[in-house]
Coordinates of C-alpha atoms in Angstrom, one line a residue:
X190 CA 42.1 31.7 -40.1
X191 CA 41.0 29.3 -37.9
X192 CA 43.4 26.3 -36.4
X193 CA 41.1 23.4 -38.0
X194 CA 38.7 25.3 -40.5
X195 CA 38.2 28.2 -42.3
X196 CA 36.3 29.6 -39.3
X197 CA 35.9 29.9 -35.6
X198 CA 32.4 29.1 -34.6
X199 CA 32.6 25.5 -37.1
X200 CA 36.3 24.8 -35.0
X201 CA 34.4 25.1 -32.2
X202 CA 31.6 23.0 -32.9
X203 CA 34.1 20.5 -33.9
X204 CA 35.7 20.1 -30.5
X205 CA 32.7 20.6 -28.5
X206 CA 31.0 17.5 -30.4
X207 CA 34.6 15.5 -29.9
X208 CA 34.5 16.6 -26.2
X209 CA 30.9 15.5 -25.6
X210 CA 31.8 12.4 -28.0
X211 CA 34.6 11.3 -26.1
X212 CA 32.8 11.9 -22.4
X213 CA 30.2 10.1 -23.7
X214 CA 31.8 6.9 -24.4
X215 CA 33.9 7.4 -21.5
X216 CA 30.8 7.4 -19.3
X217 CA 29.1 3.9 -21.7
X218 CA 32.3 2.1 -21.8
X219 CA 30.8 -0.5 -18.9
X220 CA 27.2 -0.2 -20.2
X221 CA 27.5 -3.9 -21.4
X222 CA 29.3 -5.2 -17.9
X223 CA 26.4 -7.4 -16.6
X224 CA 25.4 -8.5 -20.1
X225 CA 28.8 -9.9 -20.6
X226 CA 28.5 -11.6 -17.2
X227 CA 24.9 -13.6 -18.1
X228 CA 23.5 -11.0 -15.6
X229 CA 20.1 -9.3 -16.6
X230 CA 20.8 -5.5 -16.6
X231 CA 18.6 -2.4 -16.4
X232 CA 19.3 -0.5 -19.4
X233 CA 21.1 2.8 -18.1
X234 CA 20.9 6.3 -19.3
X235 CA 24.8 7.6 -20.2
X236 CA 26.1 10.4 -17.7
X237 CA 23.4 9.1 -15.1
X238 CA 23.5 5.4 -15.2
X239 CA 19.9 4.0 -13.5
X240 CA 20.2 6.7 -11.1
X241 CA 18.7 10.0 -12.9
X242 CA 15.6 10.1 -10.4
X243 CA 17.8 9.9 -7.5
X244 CA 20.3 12.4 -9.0
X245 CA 17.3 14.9 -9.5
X246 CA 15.7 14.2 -6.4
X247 CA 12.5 12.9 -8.1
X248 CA 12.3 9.6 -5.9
X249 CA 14.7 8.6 -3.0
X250 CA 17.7 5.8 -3.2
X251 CA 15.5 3.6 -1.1
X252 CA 12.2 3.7 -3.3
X253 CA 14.3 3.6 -6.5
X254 CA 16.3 0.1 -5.2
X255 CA 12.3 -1.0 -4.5
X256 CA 11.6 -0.7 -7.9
X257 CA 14.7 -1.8 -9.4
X258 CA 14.1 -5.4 -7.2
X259 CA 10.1 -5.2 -8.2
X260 CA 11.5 -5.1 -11.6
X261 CA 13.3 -8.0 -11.5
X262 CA 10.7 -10.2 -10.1
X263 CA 12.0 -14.2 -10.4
X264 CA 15.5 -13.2 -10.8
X265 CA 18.4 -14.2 -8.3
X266 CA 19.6 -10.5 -9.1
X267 CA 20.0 -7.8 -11.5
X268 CA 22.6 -5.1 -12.6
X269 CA 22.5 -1.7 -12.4
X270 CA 24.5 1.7 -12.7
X271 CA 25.6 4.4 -10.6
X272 CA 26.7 6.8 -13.1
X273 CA 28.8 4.5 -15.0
X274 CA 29.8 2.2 -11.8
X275 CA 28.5 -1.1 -12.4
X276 CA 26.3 -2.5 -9.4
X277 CA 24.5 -5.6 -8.2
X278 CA 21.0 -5.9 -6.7
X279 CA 20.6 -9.0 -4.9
X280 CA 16.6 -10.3 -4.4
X281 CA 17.4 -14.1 -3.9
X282 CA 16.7 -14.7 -0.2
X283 CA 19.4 -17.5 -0.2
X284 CA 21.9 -15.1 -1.6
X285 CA 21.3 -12.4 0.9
X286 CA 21.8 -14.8 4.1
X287 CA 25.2 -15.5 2.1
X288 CA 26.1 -12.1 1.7
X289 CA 25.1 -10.8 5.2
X290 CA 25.7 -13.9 7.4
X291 CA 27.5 -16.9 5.8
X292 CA 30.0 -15.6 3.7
X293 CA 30.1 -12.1 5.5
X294 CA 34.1 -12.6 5.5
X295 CA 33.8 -11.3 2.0
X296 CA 31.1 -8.6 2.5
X297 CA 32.5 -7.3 5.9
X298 CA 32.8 -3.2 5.0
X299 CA 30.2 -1.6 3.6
X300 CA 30.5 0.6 0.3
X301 CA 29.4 3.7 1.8
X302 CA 32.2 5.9 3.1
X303 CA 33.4 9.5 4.6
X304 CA 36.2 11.3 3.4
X305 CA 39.5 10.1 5.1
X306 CA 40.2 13.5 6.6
X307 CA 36.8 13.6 8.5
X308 CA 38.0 11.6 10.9
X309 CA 34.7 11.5 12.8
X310 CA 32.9 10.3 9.6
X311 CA 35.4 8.0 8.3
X312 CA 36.3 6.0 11.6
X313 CA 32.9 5.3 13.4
X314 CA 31.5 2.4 13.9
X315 CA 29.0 2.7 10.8
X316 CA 31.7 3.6 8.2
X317 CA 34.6 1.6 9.7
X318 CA 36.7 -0.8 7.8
X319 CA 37.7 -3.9 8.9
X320 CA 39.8 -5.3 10.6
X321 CA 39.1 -2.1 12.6
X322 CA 35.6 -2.0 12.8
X323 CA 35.3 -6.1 14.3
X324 CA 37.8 -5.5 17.1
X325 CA 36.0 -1.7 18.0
X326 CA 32.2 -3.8 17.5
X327 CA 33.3 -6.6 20.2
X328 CA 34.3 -3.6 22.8
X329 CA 31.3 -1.6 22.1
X330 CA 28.7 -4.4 22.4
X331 CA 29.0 -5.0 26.0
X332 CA 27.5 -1.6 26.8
X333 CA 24.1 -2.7 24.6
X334 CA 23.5 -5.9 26.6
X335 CA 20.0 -6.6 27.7
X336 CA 21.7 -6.8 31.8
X337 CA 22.8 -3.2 30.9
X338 CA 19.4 -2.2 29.5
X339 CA 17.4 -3.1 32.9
X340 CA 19.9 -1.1 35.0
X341 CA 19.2 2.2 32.9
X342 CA 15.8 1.8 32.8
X343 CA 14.7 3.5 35.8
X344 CA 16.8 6.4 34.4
X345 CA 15.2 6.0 30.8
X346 CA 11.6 6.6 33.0
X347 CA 12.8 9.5 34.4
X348 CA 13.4 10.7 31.0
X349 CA 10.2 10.1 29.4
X350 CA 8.6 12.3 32.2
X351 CA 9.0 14.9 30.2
X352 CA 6.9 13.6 27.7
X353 CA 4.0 14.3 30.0
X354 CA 5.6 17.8 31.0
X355 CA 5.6 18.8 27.0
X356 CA 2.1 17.3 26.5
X357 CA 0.6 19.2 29.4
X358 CA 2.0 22.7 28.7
X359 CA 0.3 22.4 25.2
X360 CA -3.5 21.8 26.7
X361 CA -4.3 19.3 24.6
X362 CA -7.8 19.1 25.7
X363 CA -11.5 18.9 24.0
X364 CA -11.0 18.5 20.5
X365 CA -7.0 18.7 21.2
X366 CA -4.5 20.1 18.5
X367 CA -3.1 19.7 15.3
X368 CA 0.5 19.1 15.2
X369 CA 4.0 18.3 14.2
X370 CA 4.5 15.3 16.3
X371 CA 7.9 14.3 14.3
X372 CA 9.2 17.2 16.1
X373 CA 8.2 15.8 19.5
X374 CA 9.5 12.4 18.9
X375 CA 12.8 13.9 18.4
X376 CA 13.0 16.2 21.0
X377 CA 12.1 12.6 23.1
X378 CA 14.9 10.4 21.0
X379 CA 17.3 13.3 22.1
X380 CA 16.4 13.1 25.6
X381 CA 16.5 10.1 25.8
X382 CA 19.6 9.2 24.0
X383 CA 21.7 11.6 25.2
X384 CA 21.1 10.8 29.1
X385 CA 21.2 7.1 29.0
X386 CA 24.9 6.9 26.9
X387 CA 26.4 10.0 27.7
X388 CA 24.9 11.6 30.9
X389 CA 23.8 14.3 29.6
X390 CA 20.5 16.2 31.0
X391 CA 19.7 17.7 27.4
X392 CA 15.3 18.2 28.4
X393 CA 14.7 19.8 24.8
X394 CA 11.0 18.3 25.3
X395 CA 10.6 21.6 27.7
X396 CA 13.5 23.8 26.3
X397 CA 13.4 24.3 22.1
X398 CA 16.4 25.9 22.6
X399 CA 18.7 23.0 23.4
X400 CA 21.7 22.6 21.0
X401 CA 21.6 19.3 21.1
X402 CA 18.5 19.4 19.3
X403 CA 19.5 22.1 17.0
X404 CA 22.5 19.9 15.4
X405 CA 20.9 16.6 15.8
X406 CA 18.6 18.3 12.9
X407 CA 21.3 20.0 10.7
X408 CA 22.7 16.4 10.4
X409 CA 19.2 15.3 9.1
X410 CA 18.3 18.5 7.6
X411 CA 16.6 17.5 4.4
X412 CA 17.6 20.0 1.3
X413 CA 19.9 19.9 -1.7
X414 CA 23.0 20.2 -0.7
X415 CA 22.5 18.2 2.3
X416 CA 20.6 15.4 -0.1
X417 CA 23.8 15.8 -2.2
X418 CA 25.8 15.1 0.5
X419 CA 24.1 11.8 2.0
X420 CA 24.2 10.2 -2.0
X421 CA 28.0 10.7 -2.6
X422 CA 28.9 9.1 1.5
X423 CA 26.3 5.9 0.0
X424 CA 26.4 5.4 -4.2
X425 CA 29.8 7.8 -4.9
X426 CA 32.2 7.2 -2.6
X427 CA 35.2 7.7 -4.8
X428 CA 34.5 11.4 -5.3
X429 CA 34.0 12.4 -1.4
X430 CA 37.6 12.8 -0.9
X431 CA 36.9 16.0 -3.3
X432 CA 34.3 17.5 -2.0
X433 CA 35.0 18.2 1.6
X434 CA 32.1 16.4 2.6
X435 CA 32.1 16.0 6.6
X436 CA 29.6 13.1 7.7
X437 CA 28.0 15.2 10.5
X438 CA 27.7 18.5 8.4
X439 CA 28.0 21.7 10.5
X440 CA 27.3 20.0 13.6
X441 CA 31.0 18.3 13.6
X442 CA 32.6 20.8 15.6
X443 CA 29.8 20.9 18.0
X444 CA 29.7 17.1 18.5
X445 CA 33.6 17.1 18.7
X446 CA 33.3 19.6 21.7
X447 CA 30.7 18.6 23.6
X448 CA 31.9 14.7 23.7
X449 CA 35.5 15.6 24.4
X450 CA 34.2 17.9 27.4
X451 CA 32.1 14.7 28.7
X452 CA 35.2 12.3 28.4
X453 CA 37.5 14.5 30.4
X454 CA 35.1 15.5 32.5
X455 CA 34.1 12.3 33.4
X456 CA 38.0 11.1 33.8
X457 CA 38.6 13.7 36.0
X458 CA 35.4 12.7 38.7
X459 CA 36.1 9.4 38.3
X460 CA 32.4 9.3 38.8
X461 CA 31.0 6.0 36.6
X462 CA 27.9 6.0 35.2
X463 CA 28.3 2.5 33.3
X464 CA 27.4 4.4 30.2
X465 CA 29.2 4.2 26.8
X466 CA 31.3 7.3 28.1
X467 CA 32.5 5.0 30.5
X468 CA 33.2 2.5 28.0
X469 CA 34.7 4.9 25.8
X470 CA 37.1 6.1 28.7
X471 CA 38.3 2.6 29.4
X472 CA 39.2 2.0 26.3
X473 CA 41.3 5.0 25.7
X474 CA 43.2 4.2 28.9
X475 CA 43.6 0.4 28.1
X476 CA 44.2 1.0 24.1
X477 CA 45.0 4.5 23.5
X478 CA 48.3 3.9 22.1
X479 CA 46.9 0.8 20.2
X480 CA 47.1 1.0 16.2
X481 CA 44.1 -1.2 14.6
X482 CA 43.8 -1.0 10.9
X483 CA 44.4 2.5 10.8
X484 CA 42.2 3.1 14.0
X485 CA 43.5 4.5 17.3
X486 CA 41.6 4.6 20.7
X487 CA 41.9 8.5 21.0
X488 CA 41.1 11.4 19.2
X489 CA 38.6 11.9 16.8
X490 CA 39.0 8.0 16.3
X491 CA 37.1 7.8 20.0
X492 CA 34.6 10.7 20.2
X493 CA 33.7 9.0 16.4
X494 CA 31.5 6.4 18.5
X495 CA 29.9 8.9 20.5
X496 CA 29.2 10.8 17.6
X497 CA 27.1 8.1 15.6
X498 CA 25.5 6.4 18.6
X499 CA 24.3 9.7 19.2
X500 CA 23.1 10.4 15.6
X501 CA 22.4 7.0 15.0
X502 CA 19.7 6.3 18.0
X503 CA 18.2 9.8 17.3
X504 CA 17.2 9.2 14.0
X505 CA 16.0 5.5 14.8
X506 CA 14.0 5.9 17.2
X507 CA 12.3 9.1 15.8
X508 CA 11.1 7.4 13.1
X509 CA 10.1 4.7 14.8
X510 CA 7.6 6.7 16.8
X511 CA 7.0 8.7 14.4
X512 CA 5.1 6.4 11.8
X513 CA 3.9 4.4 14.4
X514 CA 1.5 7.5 16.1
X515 CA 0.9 8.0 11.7
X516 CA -0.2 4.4 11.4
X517 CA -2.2 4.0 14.9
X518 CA -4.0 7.7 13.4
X519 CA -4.9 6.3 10.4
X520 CA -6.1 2.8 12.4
X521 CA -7.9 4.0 15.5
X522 CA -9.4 0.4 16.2
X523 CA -5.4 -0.9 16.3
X524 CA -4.7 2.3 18.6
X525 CA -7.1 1.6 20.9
X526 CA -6.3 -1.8 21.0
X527 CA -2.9 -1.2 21.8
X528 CA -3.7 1.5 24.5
X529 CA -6.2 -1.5 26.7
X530 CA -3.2 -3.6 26.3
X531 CA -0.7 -0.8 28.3
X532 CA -3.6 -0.3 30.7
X533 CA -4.0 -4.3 31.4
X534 CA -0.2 -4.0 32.0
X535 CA -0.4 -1.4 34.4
X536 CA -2.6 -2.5 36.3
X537 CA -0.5 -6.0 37.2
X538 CA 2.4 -3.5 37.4
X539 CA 0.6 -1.5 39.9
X540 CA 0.7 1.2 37.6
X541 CA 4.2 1.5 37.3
X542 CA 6.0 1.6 33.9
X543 CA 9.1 -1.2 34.3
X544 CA 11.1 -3.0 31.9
X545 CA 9.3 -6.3 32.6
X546 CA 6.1 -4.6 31.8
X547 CA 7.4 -3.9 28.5
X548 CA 8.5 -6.5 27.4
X549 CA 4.8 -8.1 28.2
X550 CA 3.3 -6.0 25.4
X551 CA 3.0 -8.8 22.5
X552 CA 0.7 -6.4 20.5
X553 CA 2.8 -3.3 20.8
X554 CA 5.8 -5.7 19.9
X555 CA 3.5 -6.7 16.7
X556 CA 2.3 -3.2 16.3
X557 CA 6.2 -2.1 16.1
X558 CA 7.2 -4.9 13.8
X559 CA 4.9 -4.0 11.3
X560 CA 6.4 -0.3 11.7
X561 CA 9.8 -1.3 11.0
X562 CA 8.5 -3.3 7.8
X563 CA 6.8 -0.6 6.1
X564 CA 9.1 2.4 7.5
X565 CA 12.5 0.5 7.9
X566 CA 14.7 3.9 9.1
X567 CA 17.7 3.0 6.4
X568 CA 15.6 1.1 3.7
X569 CA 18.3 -0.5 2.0
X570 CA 21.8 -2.4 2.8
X571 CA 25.2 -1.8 1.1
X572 CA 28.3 -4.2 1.0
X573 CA 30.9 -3.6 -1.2
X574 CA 33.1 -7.2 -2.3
X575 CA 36.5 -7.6 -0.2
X576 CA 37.9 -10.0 -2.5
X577 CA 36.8 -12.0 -5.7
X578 CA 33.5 -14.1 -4.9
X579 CA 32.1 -16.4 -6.6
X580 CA 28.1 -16.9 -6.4
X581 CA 27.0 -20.2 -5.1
X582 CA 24.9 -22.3 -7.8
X583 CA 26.0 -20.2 -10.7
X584 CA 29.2 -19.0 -13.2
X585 CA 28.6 -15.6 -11.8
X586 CA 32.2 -14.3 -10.5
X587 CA 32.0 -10.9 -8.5
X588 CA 35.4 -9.1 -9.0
X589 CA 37.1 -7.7 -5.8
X590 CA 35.4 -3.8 -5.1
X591 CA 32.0 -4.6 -6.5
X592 CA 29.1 -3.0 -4.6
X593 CA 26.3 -5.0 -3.8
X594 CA 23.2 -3.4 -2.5
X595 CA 20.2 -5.5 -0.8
X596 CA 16.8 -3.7 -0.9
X597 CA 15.1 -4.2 2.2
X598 CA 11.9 -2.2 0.8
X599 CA 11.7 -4.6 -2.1
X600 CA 11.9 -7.3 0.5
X601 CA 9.8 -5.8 3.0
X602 CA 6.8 -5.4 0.6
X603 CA 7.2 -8.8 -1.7
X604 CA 3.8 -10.4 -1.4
X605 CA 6.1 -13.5 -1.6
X606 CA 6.6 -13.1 1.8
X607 CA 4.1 -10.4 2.9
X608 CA 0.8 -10.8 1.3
X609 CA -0.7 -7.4 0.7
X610 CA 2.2 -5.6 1.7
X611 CA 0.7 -2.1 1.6
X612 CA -1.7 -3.2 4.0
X613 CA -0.8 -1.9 7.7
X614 CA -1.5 -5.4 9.6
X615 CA 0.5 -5.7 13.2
X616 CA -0.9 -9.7 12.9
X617 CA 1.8 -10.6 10.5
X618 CA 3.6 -10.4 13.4
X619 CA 2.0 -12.8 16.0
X620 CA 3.4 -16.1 17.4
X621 CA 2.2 -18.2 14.6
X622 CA 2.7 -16.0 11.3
X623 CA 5.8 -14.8 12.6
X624 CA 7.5 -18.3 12.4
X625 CA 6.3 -18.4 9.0
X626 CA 8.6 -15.2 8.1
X627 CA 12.1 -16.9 6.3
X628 CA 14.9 -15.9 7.3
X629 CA 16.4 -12.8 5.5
X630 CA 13.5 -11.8 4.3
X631 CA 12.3 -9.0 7.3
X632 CA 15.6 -7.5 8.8
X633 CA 14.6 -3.6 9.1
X634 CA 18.0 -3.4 11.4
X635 CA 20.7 -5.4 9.0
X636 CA 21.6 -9.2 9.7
X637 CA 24.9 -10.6 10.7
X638 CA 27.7 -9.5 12.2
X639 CA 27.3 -6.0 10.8
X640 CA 23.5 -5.6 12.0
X641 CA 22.4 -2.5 14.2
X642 CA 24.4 -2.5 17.3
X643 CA 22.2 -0.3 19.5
X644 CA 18.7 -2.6 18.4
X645 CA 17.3 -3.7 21.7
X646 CA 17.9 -0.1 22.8
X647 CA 16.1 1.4 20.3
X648 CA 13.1 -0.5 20.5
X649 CA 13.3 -0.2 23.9
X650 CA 13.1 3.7 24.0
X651 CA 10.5 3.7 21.1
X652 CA 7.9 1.5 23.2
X653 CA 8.6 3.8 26.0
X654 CA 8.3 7.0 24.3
X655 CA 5.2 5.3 22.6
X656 CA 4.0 4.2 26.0
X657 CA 4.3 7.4 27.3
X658 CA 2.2 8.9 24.5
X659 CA -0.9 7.0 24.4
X660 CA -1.6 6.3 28.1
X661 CA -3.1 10.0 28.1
X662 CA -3.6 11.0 24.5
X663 CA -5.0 9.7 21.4
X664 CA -4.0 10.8 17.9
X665 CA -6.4 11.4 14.7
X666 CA -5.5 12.4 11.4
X667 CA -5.9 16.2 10.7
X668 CA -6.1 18.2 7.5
X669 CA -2.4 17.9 6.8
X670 CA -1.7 14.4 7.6
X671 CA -0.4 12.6 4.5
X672 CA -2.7 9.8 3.1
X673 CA -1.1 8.0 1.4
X674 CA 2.0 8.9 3.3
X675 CA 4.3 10.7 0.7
X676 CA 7.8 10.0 1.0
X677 CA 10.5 12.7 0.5
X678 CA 13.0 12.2 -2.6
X679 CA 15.7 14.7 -0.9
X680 CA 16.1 11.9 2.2
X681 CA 18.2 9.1 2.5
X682 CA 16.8 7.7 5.2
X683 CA 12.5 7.2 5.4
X684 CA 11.0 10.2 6.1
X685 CA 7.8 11.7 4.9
X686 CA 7.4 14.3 2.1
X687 CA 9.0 18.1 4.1
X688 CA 10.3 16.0 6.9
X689 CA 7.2 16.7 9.5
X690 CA 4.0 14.5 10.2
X691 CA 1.2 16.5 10.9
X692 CA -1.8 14.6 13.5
X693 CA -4.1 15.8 16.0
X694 CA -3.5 14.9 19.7
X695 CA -6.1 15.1 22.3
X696 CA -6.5 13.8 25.7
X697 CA -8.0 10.7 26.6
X698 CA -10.7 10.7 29.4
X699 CA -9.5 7.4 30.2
X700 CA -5.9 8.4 30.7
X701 CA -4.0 6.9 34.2
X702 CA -1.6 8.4 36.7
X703 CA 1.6 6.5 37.0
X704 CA 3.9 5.3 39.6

């Protein structure tokens, strides 16, 4: 005899339904949260909340937030679920200055996380908690000033030589080559980030075998588990602690290693660079017994910040120039327009590449803005409530822990404020139209206190990587390039469908020799 019926299989069927009864209400119990609040909601599916396609990799977090603010076209915001977590989308312009700049006391940490015992993930500058992460921000920032910029300049030149060495080797002549020009972009953004912070003379442009390369792309590798990996750190931070998850994947150790061999290194030639080793060194000797929040000046609490600059101004930057050669393939008139204005520059440089020179390209500058609009590298922001808020001009009460997510795609393509938004126009972005742009309405970088550190930097290496590019060679679509572009549902980040951009490079006949 069975315990609750007369037989087996019907006991069973009994306590599977209660089980799946039971975890179903468990996982609907907050289905009605944002109704009860006045708040419109989009109606969740149970076990999944509004995030199935994400959790089945059909469409990215970052396209899915675009809908979800599309959807709620003329609403201050909207509620949503993350499994059964209740979240807020905010679309009101107004709102989002409050959240990211004039109440940012209550938004200061972001919901995103790494597990506490991934030291390296949990205590970098990107994940870091305040009051932590203000004091380590105001010590860092120094390094990314624009006095600093224009004495590692000449060095960043030096760098993007081998641009030309790379290009050359491939003979790119006569009708030129098809190819994967995401993977030369990186090899550049490794270069180039790797000498100008940490000294490093990585040259992956003319070596494929460089490490630095190889676990700079098992951070970013784009499959499952990796996919998995990036969504629980953003949307599930309560479960990381269980599953292990390290922030840097199976480049941790690496990263840990070669940093820490820098640092000493460096302390024991006394030899300064002004670099953020250097920065890094000073303040382990001037703080390293210092407790912050939880943070110490030492450790894996120090090498943290090497880690993510590193990581951070890799990706960046790659995508940067990456979608940029895509867009000025796909709009030879805009490339070629761009290309006169380098050569104009040059030639009042006397051919030389300088910082000054750069920063005299309005049309690049325009050219790049429009970049970061359509192909913002992180495509949406996440805050997470530090205490009970109240929304200004409304009843709406935000309890203490609640996420709040801003979709800068939704933003960035509202013909509110970008008429035509699919449209790739670089003249949205000149002197006049760009005074029309409100505020907190284009920010592919954050806003406030918590916006990308490393910005001027990053621009600055992506117009010289760009430079470097199309003084010799032009690019063309070829038989693989993605048009539409076709954006990959594994990635956090934007990155196209696979993870490579195929184009055809070719020289120029009208390409210069520079000084």
């Amino acid at each position: 005899m069975a315990l609750i019926t007369a037989h087996w299989g019907l006991d069973g069927i009994i306590v599977l339904t209660t089980l799946v009864t039971a975890a179903y209400l468990f996982m609907t119990r907050k289905f009605n949260y944002w109704k009860n609040r006045g708040v419109t909601e989009l109606q969740p599916t149970p076990f999944f909340g509004n995030f199935t396609d994400c959790m089945l990799f059909k469409k990215s977090p970052g396209y899915l937030m675009k809908d979800f603010y599309d959807q709620g076209k003329g609403l201050p915001y909207l509620g949503f679920f993350i499994l059964d977590k209740p979240v807020l989308l905010i679309r009101d312009r107004e709102l989002v200055k409050d959240v990211l700049i004039k109440d940012f006391n209550y938004f200061a940490d972001r919901y995103s996380t790494a597990d506490t015992k991934d030291r390296m993930g949990y205590v970098n500058l990107f994940f870091l908690k305040n009051p932590a992460w203000k004091i380590l921000r105001g010590k860092l920032t120094p390094f990314f000033s624009s006095g600093k910029l224009k004495k590692m300049f000449e060095l960043m030149v030096e760098v993007a030589k081998n641009v030309d060495t790379c290009l050359e080797s491939l003979e790119l002549v006569g009708e030129g080559k098809e190819m994967e020009v995401k993977d030369i972009t990186a090899k550049y953004s490794i270069d180039m980030i790797a000498c100008t912070a940490f000294g490093f003379n990585v040259n992956s442009l003319n070596n494929p075998d460089a490490e630095f390369l190889k676990y700079a792309k098992i951070i970013f590798e784009i499959d499952i588990v990796r996919g998995l990996e990036f969504f629980a750190m953003f949307f599930l931070p309560s479960i990381i602690k269980w599953t292990g998850t390290k922030s840097f994947g199976k480049a941790t150790e690496f990263l840990r290693e070669v940093f820490w061999q820098a640092i000493n290194e460096r302390m024991k030639s006394d030899v300064k660079r002004h670099d953020l080793i250097d920065i890094l060194i000073e303040l382990k000797k001037s703080h390293g017994d210092q407790d912050v929040g939880g943070f110490k000046f030492d450790g894996d609490d120090l090498v943290a910040q090497a880690a993510i600059f590193f990581t951070g101004g890799f990706e960046s930057s790659t995508t940067t120039i990456t979608f940029t050669l895509y867009e000025l393939a796909v709009y030879p008139e805009i490339q070629d327009r761009v290309r006169k204005e380098i050569f104009d520059a040059l030639e009042r440089s006397d051919g030389k590449i300088t910082y000054d020179m750069i920063m005299s390209l309005s049309y690049l500058d325009m050219v790049v803005s429009e970049i970061l609009r359509k192909y913002p590298p992180l495509p949406f922001l996440d805050r997470v409530t530090t205490n009970t808020y109240k929304v200004p001009d409304s009843d709406l009460v935000l309890e203490k822990d609640t996420p709040i997510y801003v979709s800068m795609l939704g933003m960035h393509y509202d013909p509110e404020y970008f008429p035509d938004p699919e449209k790739f126009d670089p003249e949205r972005f000149n002197e006049e139209n760009k005074r029309n742009i409100p505020s907190c309405a284009y920010f592919p970088f954050g806003e406030g206190p918590h916006s990308c550190i490393g910005l001027r930097l990053g621009l600055l290496q992506s117009k010289l990587g760009i430079i470097k590019i199309l003084i010799n060679y032009e690019v063309t679509p070829s038989r693989k390039t993605l048009i539409p572009m076709v954006f990959d549902p594994k990635a956090l980040a934007t990155s196209p469908l696979g993870g490579g951009m195929y184009l055809n490079i070719r020289k120029v006949k009208n390409g210069t020799n520079l000084k």
